Coordinates of C-alpha atoms and ligand atoms in Angstrom, one line a residue:
X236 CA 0.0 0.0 0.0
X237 CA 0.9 3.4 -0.8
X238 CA 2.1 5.9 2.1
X239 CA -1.2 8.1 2.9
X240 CA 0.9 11.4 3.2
X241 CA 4.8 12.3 3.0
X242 CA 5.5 11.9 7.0
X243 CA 4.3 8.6 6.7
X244 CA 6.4 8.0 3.6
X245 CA 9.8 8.9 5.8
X246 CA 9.2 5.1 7.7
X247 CA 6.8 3.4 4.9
X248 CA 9.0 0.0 3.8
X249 CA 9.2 1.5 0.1
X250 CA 7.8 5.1 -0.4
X251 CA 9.9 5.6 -3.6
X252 CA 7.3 4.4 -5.9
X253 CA 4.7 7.5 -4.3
X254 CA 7.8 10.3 -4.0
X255 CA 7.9 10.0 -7.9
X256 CA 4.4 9.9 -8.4
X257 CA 4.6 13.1 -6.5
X258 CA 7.3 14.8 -7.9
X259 CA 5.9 13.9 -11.4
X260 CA 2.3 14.9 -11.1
X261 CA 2.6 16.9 -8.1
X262 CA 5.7 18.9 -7.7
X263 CA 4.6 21.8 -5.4
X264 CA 0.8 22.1 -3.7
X265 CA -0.9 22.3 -0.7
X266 CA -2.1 19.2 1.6
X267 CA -4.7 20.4 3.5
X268 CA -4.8 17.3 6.0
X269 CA -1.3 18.2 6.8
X270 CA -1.6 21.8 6.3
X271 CA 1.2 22.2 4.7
X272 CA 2.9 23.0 1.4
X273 CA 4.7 19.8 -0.2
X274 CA 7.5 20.5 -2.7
X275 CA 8.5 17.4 -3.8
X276 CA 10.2 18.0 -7.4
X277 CA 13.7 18.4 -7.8
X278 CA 12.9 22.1 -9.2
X279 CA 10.5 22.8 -6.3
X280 CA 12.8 21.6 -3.9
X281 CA 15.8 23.9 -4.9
X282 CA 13.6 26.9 -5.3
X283 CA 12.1 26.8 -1.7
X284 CA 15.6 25.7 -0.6
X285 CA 17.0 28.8 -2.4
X286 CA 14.2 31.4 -1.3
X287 CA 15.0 34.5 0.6
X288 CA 12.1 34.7 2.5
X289 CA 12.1 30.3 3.4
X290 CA 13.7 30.0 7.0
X291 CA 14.6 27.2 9.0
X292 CA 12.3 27.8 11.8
X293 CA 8.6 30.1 11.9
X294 CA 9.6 34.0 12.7
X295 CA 7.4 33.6 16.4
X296 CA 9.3 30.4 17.5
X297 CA 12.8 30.3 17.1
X298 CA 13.2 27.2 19.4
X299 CA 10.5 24.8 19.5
X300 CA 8.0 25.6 22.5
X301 CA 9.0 22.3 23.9
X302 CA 12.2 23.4 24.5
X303 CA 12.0 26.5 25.2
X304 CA 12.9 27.6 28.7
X305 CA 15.5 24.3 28.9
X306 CA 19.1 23.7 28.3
X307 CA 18.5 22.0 25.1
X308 CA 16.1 25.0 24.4
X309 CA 19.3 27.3 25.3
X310 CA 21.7 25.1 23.0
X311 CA 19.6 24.9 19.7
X312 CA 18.7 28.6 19.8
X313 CA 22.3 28.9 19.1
X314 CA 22.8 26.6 16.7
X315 CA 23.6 28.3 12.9
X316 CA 21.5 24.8 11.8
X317 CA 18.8 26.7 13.2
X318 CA 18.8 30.0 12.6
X319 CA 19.1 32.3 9.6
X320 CA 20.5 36.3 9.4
X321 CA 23.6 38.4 9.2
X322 CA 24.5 37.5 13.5
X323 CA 25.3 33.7 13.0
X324 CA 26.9 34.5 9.4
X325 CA 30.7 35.2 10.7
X326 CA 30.7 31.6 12.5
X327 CA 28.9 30.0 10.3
X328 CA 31.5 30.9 7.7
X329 CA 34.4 29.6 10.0
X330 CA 32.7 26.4 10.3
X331 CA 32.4 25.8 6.6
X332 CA 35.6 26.9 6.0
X333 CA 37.2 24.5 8.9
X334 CA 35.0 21.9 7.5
X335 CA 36.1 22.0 4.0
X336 CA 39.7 21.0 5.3
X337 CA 38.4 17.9 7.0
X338 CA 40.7 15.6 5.3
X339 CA 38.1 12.0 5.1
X340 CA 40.4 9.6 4.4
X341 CA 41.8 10.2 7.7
X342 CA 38.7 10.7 9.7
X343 CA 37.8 6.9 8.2
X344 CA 41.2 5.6 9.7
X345 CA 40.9 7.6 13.0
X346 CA 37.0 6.0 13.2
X347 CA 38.9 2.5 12.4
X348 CA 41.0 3.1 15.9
X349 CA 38.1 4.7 18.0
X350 CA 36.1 1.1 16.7
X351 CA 39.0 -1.0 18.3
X352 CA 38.1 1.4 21.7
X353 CA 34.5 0.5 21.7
X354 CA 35.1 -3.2 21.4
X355 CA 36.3 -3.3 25.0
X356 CA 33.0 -2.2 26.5
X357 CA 30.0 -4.5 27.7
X358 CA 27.3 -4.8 25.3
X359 CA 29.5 -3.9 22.2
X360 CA 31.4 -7.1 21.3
X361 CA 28.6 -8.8 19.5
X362 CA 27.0 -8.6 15.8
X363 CA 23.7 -8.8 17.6
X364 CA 20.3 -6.3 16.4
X365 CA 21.1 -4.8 19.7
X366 CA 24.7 -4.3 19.2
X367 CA 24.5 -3.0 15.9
X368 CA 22.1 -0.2 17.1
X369 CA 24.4 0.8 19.7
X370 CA 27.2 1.1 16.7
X371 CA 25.9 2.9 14.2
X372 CA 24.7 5.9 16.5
X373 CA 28.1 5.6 18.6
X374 CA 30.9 5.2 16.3
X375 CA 29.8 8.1 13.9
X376 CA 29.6 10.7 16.9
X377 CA 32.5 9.8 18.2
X378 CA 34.5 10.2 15.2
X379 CA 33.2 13.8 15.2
X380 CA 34.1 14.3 18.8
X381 CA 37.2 12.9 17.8
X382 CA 37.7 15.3 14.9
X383 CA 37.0 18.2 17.7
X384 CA 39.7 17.0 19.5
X385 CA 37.8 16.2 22.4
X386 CA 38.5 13.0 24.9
X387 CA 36.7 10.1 23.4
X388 CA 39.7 7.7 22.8
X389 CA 38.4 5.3 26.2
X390 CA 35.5 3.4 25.0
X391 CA 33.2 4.2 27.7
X392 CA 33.7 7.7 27.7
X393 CA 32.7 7.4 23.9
X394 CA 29.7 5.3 24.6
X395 CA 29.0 8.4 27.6
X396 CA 29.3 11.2 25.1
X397 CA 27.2 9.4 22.3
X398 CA 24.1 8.6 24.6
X399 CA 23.7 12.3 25.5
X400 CA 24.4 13.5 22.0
X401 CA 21.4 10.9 21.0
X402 CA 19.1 11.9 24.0
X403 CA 19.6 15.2 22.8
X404 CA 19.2 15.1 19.3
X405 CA 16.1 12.5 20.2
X406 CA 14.5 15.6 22.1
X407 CA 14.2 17.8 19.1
X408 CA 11.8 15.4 17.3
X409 CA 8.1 16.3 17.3
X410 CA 7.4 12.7 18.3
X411 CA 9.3 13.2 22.0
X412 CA 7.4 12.7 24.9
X413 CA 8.1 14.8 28.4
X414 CA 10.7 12.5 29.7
X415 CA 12.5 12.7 26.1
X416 CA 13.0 16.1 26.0
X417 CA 14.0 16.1 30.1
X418 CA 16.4 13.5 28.8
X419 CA 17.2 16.3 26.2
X420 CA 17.6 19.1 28.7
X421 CA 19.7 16.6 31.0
X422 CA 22.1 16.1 27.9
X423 CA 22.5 19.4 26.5
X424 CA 24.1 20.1 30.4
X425 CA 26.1 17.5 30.3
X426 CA 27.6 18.2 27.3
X427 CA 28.5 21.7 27.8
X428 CA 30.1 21.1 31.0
X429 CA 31.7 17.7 29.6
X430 CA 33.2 20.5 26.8
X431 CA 33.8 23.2 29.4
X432 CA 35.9 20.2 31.0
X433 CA 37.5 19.3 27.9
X434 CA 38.8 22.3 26.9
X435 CA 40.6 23.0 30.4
X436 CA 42.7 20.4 29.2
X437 CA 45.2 21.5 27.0
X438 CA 45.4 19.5 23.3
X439 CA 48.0 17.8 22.3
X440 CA 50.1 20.3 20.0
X441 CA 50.2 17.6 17.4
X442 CA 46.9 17.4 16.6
X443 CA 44.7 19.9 18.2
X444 CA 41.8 19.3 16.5
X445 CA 38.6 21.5 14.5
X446 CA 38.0 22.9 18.1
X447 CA 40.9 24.6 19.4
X448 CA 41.2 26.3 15.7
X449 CA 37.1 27.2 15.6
X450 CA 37.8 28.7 19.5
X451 CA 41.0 30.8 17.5
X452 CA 39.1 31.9 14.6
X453 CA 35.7 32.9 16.5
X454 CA 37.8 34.8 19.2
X455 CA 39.7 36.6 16.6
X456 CA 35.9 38.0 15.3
X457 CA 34.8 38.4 18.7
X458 CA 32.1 35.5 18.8
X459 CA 31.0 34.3 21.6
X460 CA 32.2 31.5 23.2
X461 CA 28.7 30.0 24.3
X462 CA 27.8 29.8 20.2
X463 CA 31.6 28.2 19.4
X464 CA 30.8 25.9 22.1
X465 CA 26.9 24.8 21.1
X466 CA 27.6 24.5 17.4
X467 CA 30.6 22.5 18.4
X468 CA 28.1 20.3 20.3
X469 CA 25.8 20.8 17.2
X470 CA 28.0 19.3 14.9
X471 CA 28.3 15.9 16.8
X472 CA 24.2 16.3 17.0
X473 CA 24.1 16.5 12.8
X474 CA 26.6 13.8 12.8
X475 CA 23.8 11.3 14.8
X476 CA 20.8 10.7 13.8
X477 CA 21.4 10.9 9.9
X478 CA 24.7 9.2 10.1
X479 CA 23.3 6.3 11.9
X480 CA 20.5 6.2 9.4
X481 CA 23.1 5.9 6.3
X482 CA 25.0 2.8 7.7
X483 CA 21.7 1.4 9.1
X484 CA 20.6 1.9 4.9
X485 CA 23.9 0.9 3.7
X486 CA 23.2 -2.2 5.8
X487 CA 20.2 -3.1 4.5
X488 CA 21.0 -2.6 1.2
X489 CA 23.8 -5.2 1.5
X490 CA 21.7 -7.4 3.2
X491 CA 19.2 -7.2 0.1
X492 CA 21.2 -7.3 -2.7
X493 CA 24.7 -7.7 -1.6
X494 CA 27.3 -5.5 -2.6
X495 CA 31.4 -5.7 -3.6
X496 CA 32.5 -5.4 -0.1
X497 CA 35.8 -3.3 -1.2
X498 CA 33.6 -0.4 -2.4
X499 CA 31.5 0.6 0.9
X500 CA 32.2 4.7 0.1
X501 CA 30.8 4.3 -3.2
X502 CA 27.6 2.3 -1.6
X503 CA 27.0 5.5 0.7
X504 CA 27.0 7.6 -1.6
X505 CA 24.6 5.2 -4.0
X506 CA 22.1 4.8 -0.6
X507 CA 22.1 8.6 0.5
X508 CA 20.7 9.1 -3.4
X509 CA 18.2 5.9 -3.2
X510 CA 17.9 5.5 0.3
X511 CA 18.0 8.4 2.2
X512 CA 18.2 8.8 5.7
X513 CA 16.7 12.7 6.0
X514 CA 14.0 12.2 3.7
X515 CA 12.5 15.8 4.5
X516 CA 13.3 19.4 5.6
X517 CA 11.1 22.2 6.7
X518 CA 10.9 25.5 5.2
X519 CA 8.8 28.4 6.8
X520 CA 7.7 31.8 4.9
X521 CA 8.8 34.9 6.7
X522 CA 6.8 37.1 4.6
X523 CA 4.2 36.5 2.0
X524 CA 6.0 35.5 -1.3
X525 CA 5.3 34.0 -4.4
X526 CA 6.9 29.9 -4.4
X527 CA 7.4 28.0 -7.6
X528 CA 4.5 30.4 -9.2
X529 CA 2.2 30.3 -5.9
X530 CA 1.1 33.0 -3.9
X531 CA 2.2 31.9 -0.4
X532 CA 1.9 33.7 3.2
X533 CA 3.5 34.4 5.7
X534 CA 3.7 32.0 8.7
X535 CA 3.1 29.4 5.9
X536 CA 5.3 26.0 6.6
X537 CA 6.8 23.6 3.7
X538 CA 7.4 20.2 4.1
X539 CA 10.7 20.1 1.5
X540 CA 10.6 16.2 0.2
X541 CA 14.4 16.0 -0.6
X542 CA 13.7 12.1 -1.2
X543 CA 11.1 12.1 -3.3
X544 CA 13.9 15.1 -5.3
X545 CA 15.9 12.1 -5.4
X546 CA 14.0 9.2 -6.9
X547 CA 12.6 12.0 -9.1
X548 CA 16.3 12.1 -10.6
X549 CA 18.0 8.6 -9.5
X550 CA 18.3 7.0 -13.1
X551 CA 19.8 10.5 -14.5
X552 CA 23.5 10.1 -14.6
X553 CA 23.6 13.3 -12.9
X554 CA 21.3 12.7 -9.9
X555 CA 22.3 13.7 -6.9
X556 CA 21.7 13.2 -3.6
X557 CA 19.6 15.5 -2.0
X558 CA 19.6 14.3 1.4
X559 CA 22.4 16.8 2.2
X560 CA 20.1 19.8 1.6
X561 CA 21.3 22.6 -0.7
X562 CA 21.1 26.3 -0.5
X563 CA 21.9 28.6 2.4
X564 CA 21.5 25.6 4.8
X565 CA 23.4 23.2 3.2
X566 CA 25.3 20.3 4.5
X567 CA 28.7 20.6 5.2
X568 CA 29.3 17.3 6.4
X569 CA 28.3 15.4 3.4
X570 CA 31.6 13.7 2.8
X571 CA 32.3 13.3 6.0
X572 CA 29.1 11.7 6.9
X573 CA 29.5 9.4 3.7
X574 CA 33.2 8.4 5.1
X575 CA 31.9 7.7 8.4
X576 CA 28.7 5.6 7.2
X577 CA 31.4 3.4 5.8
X578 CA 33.3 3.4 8.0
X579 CA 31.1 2.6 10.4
X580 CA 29.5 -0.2 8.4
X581 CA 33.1 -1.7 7.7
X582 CA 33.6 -2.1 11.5
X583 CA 30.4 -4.2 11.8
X584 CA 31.1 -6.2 9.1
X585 CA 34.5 -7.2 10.5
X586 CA 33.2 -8.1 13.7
X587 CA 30.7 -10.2 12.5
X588 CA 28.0 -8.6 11.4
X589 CA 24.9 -10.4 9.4
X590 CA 23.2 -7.7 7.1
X591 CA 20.8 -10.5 5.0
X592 CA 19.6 -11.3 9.5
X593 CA 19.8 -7.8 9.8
X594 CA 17.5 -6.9 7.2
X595 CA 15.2 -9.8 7.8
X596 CA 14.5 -8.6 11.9
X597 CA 14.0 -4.3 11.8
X598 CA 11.8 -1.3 11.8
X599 CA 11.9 1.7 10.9
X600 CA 11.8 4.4 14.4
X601 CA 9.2 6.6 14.3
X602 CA 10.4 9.6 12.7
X603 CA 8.6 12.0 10.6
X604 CA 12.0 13.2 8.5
X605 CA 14.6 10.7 9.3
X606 CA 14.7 7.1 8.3
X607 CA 16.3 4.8 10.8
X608 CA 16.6 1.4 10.9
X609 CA 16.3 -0.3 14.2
X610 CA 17.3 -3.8 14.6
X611 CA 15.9 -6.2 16.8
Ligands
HEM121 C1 24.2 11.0 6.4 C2 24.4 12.0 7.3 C3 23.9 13.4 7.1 C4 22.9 13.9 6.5 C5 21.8 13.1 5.6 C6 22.8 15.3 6.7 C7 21.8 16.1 6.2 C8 21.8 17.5 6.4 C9 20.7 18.4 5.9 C10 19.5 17.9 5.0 C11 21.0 19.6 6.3 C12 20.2 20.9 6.0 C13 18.9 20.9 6.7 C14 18.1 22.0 6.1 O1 18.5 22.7 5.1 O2 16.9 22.2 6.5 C15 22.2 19.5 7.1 C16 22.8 20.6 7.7 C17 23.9 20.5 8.4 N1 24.7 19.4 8.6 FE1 24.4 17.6 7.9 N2 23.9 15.7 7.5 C18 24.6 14.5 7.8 C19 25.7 14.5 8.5 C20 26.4 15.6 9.0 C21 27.7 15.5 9.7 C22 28.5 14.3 9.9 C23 28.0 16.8 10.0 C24 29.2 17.3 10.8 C25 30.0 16.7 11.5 C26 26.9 17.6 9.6 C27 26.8 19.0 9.8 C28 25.8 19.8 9.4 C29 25.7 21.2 9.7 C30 26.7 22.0 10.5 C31 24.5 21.7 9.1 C32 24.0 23.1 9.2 C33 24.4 23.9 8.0 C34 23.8 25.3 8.0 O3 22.7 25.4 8.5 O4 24.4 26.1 7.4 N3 26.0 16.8 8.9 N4 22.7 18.2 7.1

C-alpha cells in the first residue's frame, strides 16, 4: 500500500514508488490534511531551498516551545542549523571553512582506531540487532568528537558522550514525549560542562583538533564562546541521527542485494541518493511570497521532500543526492558523513555482522523526517 501522506512516507518500507508519483504529477501544492505546502520535485525543492524569505524555523518560534525555557532550548537557539541572518553568518563561515579541510580519508582511519576502543566495553562485542544499534549511533559521533579534539579515545567515555548526543538530538523530534525532552535538557548540560571540561585540558600540539582552531578563529571576530561551544556540540548532534541512518541503509541494502564489499564509500554515496536517511526538511515563509509560481503567506510551513527530489532524478546520470540539503542551509558534512557511514559499516562487518539477518529482523523508528533502521 501506498504511504497516505509524505511523514508517513519517511518510515513506509518503500515510499519511492509515491515520491515519484509526486514529484511527477505533483511537484509543489498544498495538503490540506497536513496543512502544509509539499515541494516534492527536484525544481520545487531547490527553489524553496534557495528562497530568501524560506527560513529554517517560523519567525514567532525560534526554538521549539518544547524546549524552550530548557538547556536543550538554550543550546539549539544557538545553533547556525537553526537560525538564519547576518548575527550567526561570521561563524557560520568559519565552520564551513574549517569543514572544508576535514581531510576524510583520515577521519575513516581515526573511526577505524576509536572502533578498536569500543570493542572493550559491555554490550558492544557482538553482531547482535542490539549491538549494531548501539554502533551505528556511537561510532559516527565519536569520530566527530574525535575530529573536535575532544577525549573520546576510552571506549566508555565514547559510549558516555554518544548517549547524550542521542538523547539530545532525540528531544528535538516532534514525536518526543516529556521524559525525552527532560532527557534532552539533562544532555544538553552535560555536554556543555563535559566541553567546558574538555577544553581546560590543554590538546595535544600535534593534533589539536577542529576545536581549538574554531575557538582561535571565533575569538579573533569576537564570537561568543557559548555559540563556538553549542555549534561544536551541534556538529556531533548532525553527525547522529542521519549518520546512523546511512549505515543502518547501507546495511540493509547489502543485506538485500549484496554488494562488492571493497567499495562501501561508493555504496554511501549510491544509498544517500536511493535511500535516504533525512527524507524531508522544513521551510517556513517569513513574509508573503510567491513559491514556484504560488502565492504563499506568511507563517506558511513547507514540508521540502528532498527524497522524493531524489527518486525524481535517480536514473539521471547526474542525480544527486539531496539528502544533504542545498542552498543557504546546506550540509557541510556530506563527505564526512558518507566516510563515516562506511566506516562505520566496515567495522560491523569485521566483527561479524549479518546484514541478510539484519534486514530480515528491523523497523523503521518513528520519525517524521529521518529514516532509521532499528534492529531487533
Ligand atoms: C548522512 C548524514 C547526514 C545527512 C543526511 C545530513 C543532512 C543534512 C541536511 C539535510 C541539512 C540541511 C537541513 C536544512 O536545510 O533544513 C544539514 C545541515 C547541516 N549538517 Fe548535515 N547531514 C549529515 C551528517 C552531517 C555530519 C557528519 C555533520 C558534521 C559533522 C553535519 C553537519 C551539518 C551542519 C553544521 C549543518 C547546518 C548547516 C547550515 O545550516 O548552514 N551533517 N545536514
Amino acid at each position: 500500500m501506498m504511504p497516505a501522506d509524505p511523514l508517513e512516507a519517511v518510515t513506509h518500507s518503500d515510499p519511492y514508488p509515491y515520491y515519484r508519483a509526486l514529484a511527477a504529477h505533483r511537484p509543489f501544492g498544498f495538503d490540506e490534511r497536513l496543512g502544509l505546502w509539499i515541494a516534492a520535485g527536484p525544481a520545487e525543492v531547490a527553489a524553496v531551498l534557495a528562497h530568501p524569505d524560506c527560513r529554517v524555523r517560523p519567525a514567532a518560534q525560534p526554538v521549539p516551545p518544547t524546549l524552550a525555557g530548557t538547556a536543550a532550548g538554550e543550546l539549539f537557539g544557538r545553533l547556525i542549523r537553526m537560525n538564519d541572518g547576518a548575527a550567526h553568518a561570521p561563524l557560520k563561515a568559519i565552520l564551513l571553512r574549517l569543514m572544508a579541510g576535514i581531510d576524510t580519508g583520515m577521519a575513516s582511519a581515526r573511526a577505524a582506531m576509536l572502533a578498536s576502543a569500543l570493542d572493550t566495553v559491555p554490550g558492544m562485542a557482538t553482531a547482535a540487532g542490539a549491538a549494531v544499534n548501539r554502533w551505528i549511533f556511537t561510532l559516527p559521533v565519536v569520530a566527530v568528537a574525535e575530529l573536535l579534539g575532544l577525549p573520546v579515545r576510552a571506549g566508555a567515555d565514547a559510549v558516555a558522550v554518544a548517549a547524550r548526543v542521542a538523547a539530545y538530538a532525540a528531544a528535538q523530534s516532534p514525536l518526543a514525549t516529556a521524559d525525552d525532552v527532560a532527557a534532552g535538557a539533562d544532555a544538553a548540560r552535560w555536554l556543555g560542562q563535559w566541553l567546558h571540561a574538555a577544553s581546560e585540558v590543554p590538546s595535544r600540539s600535534d593534533e589539536p583538533g577542529l576545536l581549538p582552531a574554531l575557538r582561535h578563529a571565533a575569538q579573533a571576530e569576537g564570537i561568543a564562546p557559548a555559540a563556538v561551544a553549542a555549534n561544536a556540540i551541534g556538529l556531533m548532534v548532525q553527525a547522529c541521527e542521519a549518520t546512523a541512518g546511512l549505515a543502518g541503509n547501507m546495511l540493509l541494502r547489502i543485506g538485500r542485494v549484496g554488494t562488492a564489499l571493497g567499495n562501501l564509500p561508493a555504496l554511501a554515496a549510491c544509498v544517500a541518493r536511493d535511500d535516504p536517511p533525512v527524507q524531508n526538511t522544513r521551510r517556513f515563509l517569513a513574509a508573503d511570497a510567491r513559491l514556484c509560481g504560488v502565492p504563499v503567506k506568511a507563517g506558511d510551513a513547507v514540508l521540502v521532500l528532498l527524497a522524493a527530489a531524489s527518486s525524481a532524478t535517480s536514473d539521471d546520470a547526474g542525480g544527486r543526492a539531496w539528502t544533504f540539503g542545498a542552498g543557504r542551509h546546506a550540509c557541510p558534512g556530506d563527505a564526512l558523513a558518507q566516510a563515516l557511514a562506511a566506516a562505520t559499516v566496515e567495522a560491523l562487518l569485521a566483527r561479524g555482522a549479518q546484514p541478510a539477518a539484519l534486514a530480515q529482523a528491523f523497523r523503521y523508528r518513528p520519525s517524521h523526517n529521518a529514516r532509521i533502521p532499528h534492529f531487533d
